[in-house]
PDB file of C-alpha atoms in Angstrom:
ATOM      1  CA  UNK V   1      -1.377  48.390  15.388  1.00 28.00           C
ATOM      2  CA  UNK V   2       0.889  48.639  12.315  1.00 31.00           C
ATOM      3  CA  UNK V   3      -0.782  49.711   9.195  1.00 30.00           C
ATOM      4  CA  UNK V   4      -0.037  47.738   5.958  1.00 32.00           C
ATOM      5  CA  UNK V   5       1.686  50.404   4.362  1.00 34.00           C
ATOM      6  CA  UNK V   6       4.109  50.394   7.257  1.00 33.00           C
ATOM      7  CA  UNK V   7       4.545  46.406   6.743  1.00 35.00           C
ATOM      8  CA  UNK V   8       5.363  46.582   3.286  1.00 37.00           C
ATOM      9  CA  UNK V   9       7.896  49.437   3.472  1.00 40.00           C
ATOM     10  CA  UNK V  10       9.954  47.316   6.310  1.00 41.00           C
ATOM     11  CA  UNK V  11      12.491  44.547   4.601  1.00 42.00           C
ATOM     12  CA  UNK V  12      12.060  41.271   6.590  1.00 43.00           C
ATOM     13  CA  UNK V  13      14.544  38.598   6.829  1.00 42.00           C
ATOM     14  CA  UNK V  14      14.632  34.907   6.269  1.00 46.00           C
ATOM     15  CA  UNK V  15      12.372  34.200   9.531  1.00 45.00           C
ATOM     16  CA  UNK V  16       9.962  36.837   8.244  1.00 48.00           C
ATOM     17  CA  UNK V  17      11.134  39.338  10.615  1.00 48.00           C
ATOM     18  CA  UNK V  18      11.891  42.616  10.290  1.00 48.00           C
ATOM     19  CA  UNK V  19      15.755  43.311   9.486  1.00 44.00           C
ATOM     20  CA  UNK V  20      15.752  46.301  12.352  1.00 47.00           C
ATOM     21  CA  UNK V  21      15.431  43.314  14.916  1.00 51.00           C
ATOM     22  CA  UNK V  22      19.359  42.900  15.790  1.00 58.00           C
ATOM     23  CA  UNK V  23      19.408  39.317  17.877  1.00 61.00           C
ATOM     24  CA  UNK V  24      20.111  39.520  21.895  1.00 88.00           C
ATOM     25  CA  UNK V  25      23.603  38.750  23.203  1.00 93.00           C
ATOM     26  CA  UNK V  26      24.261  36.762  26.163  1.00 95.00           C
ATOM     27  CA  UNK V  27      27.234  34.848  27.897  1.00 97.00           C
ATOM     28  CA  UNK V  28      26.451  31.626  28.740  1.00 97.00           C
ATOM     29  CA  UNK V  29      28.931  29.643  31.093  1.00 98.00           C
ATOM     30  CA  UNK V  30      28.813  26.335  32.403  1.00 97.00           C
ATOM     31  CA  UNK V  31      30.643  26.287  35.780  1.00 97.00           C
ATOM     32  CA  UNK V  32      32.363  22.843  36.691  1.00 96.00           C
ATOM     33  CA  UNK V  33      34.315  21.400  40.151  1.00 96.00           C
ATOM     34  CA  UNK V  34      35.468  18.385  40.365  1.00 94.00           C
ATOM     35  CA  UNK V  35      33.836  17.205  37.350  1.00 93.00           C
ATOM     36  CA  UNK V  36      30.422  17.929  38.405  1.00 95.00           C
ATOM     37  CA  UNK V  37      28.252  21.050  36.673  1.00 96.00           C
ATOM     38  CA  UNK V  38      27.043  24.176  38.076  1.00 97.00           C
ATOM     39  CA  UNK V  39      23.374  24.478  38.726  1.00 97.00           C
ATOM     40  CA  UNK V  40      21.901  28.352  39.846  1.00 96.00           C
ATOM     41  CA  UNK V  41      18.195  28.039  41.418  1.00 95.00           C
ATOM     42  CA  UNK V  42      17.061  31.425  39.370  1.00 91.00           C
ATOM     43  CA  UNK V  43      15.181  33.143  42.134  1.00 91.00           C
ATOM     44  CA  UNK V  44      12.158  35.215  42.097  1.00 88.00           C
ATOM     45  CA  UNK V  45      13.998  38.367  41.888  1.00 90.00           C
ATOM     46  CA  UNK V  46      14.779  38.203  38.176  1.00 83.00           C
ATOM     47  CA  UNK V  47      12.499  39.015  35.099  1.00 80.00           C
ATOM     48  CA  UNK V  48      12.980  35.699  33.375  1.00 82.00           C
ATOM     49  CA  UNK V  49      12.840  32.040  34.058  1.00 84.00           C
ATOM     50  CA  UNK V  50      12.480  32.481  37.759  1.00 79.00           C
ATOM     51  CA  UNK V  51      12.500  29.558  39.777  1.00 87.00           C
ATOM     52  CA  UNK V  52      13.855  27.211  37.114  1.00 91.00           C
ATOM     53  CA  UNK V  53      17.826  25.566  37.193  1.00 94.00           C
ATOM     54  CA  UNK V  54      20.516  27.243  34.611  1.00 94.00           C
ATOM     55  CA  UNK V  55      24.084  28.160  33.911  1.00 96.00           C
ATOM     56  CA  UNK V  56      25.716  31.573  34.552  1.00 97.00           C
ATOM     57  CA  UNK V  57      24.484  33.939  31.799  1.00 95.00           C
ATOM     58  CA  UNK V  58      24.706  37.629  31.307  1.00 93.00           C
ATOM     59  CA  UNK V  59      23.952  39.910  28.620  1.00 92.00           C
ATOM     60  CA  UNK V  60      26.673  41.124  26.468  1.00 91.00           C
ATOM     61  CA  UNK V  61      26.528  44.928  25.085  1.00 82.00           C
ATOM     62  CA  UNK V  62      27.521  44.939  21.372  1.00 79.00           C
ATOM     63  CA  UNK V  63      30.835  46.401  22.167  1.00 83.00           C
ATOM     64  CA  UNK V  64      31.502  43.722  24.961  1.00 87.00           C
ATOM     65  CA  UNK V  65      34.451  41.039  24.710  1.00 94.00           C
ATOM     66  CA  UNK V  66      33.017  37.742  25.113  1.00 96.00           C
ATOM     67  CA  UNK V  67      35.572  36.546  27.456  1.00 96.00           C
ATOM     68  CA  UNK V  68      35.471  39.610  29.935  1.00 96.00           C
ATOM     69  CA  UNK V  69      31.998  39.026  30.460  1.00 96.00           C
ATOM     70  CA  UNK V  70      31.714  35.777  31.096  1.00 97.00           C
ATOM     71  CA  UNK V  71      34.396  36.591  34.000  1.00 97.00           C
ATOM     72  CA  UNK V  72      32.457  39.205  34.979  1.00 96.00           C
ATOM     73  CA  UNK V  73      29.173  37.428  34.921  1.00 96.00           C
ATOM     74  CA  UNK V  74      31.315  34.118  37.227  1.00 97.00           C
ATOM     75  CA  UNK V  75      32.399  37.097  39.933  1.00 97.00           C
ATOM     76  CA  UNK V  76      28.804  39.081  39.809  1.00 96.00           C
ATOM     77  CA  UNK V  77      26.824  35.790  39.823  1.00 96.00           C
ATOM     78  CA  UNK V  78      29.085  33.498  42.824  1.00 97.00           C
ATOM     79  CA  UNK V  79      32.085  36.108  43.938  1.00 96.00           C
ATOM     80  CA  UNK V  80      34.825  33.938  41.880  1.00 96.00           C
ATOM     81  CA  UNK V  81      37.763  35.579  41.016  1.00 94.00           C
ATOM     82  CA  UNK V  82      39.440  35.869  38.197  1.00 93.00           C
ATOM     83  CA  UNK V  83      42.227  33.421  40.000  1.00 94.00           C
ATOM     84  CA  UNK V  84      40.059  30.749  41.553  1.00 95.00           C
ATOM     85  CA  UNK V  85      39.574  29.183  37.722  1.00 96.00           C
ATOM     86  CA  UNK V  86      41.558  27.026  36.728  1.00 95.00           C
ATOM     87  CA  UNK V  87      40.442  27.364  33.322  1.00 94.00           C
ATOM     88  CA  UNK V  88      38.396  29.171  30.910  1.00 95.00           C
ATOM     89  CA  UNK V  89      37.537  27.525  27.876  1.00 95.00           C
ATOM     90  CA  UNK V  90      34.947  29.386  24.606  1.00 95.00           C
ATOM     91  CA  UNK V  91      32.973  27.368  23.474  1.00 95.00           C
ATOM     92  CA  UNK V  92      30.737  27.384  20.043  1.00 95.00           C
ATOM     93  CA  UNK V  93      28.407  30.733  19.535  1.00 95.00           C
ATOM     94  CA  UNK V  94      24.847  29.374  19.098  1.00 95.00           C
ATOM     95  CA  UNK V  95      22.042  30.987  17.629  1.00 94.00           C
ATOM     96  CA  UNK V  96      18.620  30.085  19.298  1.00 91.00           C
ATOM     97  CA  UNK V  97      15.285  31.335  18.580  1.00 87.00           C
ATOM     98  CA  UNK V  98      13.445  33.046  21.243  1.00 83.00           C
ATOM     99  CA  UNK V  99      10.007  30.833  22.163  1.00 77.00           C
ATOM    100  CA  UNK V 100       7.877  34.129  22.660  1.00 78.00           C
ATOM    101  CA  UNK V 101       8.829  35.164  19.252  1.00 82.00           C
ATOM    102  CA  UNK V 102      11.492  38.258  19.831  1.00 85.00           C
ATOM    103  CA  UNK V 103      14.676  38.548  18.290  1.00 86.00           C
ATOM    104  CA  UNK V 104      16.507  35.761  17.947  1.00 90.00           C
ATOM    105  CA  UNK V 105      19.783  35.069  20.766  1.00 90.00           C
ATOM    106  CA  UNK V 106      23.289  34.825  20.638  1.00 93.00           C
ATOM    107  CA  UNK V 107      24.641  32.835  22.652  1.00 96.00           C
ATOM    108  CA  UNK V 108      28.577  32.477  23.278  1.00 97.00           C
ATOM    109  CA  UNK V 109      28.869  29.511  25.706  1.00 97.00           C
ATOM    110  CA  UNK V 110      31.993  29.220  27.582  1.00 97.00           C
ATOM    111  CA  UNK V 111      33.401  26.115  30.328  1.00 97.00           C
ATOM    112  CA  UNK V 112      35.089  27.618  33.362  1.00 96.00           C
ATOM    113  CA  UNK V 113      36.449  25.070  35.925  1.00 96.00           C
ATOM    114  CA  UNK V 114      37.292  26.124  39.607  1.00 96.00           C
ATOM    115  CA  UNK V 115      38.894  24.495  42.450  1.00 94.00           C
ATOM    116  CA  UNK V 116      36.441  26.365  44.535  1.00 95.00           C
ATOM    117  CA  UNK V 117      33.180  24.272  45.688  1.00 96.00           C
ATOM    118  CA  UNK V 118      31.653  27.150  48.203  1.00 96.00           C
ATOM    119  CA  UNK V 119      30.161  29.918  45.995  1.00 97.00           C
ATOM    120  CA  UNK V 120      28.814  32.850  47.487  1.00 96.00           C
ATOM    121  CA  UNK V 121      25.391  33.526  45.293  1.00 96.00           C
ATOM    122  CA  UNK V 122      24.233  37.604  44.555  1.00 94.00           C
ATOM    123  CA  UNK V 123      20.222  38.255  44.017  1.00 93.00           C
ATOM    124  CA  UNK V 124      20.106  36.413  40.825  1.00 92.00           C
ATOM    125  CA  UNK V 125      19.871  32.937  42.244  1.00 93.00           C
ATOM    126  CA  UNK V 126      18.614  31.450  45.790  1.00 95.00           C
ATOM    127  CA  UNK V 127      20.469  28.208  45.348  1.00 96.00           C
ATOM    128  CA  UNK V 128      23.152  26.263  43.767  1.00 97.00           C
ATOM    129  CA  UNK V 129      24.452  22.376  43.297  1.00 96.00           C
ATOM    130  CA  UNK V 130      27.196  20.511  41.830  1.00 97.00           C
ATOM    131  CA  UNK V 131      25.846  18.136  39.869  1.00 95.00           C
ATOM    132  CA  UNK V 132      27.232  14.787  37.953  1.00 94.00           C
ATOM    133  CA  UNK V 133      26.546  15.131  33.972  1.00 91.00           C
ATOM    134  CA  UNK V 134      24.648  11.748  34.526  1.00 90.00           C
ATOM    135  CA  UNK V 135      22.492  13.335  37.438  1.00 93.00           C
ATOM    136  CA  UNK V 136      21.489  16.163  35.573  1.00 91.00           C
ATOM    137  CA  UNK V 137      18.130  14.875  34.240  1.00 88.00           C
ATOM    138  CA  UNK V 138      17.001  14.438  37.954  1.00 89.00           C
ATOM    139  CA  UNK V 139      16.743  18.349  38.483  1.00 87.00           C
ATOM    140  CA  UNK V 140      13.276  18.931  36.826  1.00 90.00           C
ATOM    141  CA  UNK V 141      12.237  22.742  35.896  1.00 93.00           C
ATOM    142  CA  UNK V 142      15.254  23.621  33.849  1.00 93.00           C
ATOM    143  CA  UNK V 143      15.883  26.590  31.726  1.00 90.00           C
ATOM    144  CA  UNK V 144      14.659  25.563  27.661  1.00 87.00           C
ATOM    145  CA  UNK V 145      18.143  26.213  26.550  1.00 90.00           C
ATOM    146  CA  UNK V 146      20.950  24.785  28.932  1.00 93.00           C
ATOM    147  CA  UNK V 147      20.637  21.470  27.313  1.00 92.00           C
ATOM    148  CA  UNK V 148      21.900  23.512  24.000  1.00 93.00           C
ATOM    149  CA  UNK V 149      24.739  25.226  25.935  1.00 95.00           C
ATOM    150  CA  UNK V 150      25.603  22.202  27.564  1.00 94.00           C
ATOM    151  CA  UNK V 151      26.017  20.246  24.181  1.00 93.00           C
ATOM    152  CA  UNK V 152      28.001  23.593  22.931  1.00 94.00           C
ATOM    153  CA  UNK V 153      30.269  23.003  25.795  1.00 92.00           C
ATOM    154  CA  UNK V 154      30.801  19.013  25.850  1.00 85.00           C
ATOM    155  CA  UNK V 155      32.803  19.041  22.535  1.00 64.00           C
ATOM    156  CA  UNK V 156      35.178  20.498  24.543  1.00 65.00           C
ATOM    157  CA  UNK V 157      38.319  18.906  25.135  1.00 60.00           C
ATOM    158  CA  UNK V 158      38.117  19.847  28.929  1.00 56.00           C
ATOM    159  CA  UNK V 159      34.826  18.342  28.915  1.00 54.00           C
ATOM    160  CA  UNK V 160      35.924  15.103  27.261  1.00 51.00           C
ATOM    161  CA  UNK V 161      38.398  14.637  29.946  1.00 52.00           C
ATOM    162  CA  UNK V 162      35.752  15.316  33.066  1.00 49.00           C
ATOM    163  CA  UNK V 163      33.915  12.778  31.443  1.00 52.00           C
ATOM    164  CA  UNK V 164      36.743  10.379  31.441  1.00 52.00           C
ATOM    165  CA  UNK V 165      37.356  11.280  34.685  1.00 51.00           C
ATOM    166  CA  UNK V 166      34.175  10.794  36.118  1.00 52.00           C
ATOM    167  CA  UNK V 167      34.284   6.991  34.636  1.00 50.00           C
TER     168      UNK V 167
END
């Protein structure tokens, strides 16, 4: 328990929390082929949101480039290299608020494309599908936030032309 002494000596910010609470980095990158999206079946193996549909995502040390994660988070997460996307595209940096009341997370959102439709999944995830943007509200159980990252990523001109595409 924190004594009210304690409380009053700590400077909060505009959410009321204390300034020492730095806000969590992640990469968060939607994975497209063929103009379909990239859904990971987390599996039971990770701390968080197990069982439920997302994006690739990986945590980002404070010193970490942006970019080089997210490639590193597409190879750790389906063995893609580096080579086997045709593009990678940043997206907008959003700032969400964690639902269980922690810090606050950053996310930088990226859209990677690939050529590549067999992805070889590590521990994180048990399954995988390519799925049509239209399609997407069919897979129940997803993660609170991918609809977020995937309206980051849809601005994108890439995006814009997969959904042309797809028409």
């Amino acid at each position: 328990m924190v004594s009210q002494a304690s409380q009053g000596a700590q400077s909060l910010n505009e959410s009321g929390r204390p300034r020492s609470w730095v806000p969590r980095q992640v990469v968060a990158v939607i994975l497209m082929w063929r103009g379909r999206i990239g859904l990971f079946k987390r599996s039971g193996s990770v701390q968080h949101d197990a069982g439920l549909w997302h994006c690739i995502t990986g945590y980002l040390d404070a010193d970490s480039d942006p970019v080089r994660q997210a490639i590193q988070e597409i190879w750790e997460e389906t063995l893609l290299p580096v080579r086997a996307l045709e593009q990678l595209t940043a997206g907008p940096t959003l700032r969400l608020a964690d639902p269980r009341g922690g810090p606050d997370w950053t996310v930088h959102t990226f859209l990677a494309c690939t050529s590549q439709r067999r992805l070889t999944l590590n521990w994180e995830h048990k399954a995988y599908r390519w799925v049509r943007p239209w399609k997407l509200s069919q897979f129940d159980g997803q993660v609170a936030w991918l609809t977020d990252v995937l309206q980051a990523v849809d601005s994108l001109p890439s995006a814009k032309a997969r959904d042309r595409a797809a028409s």
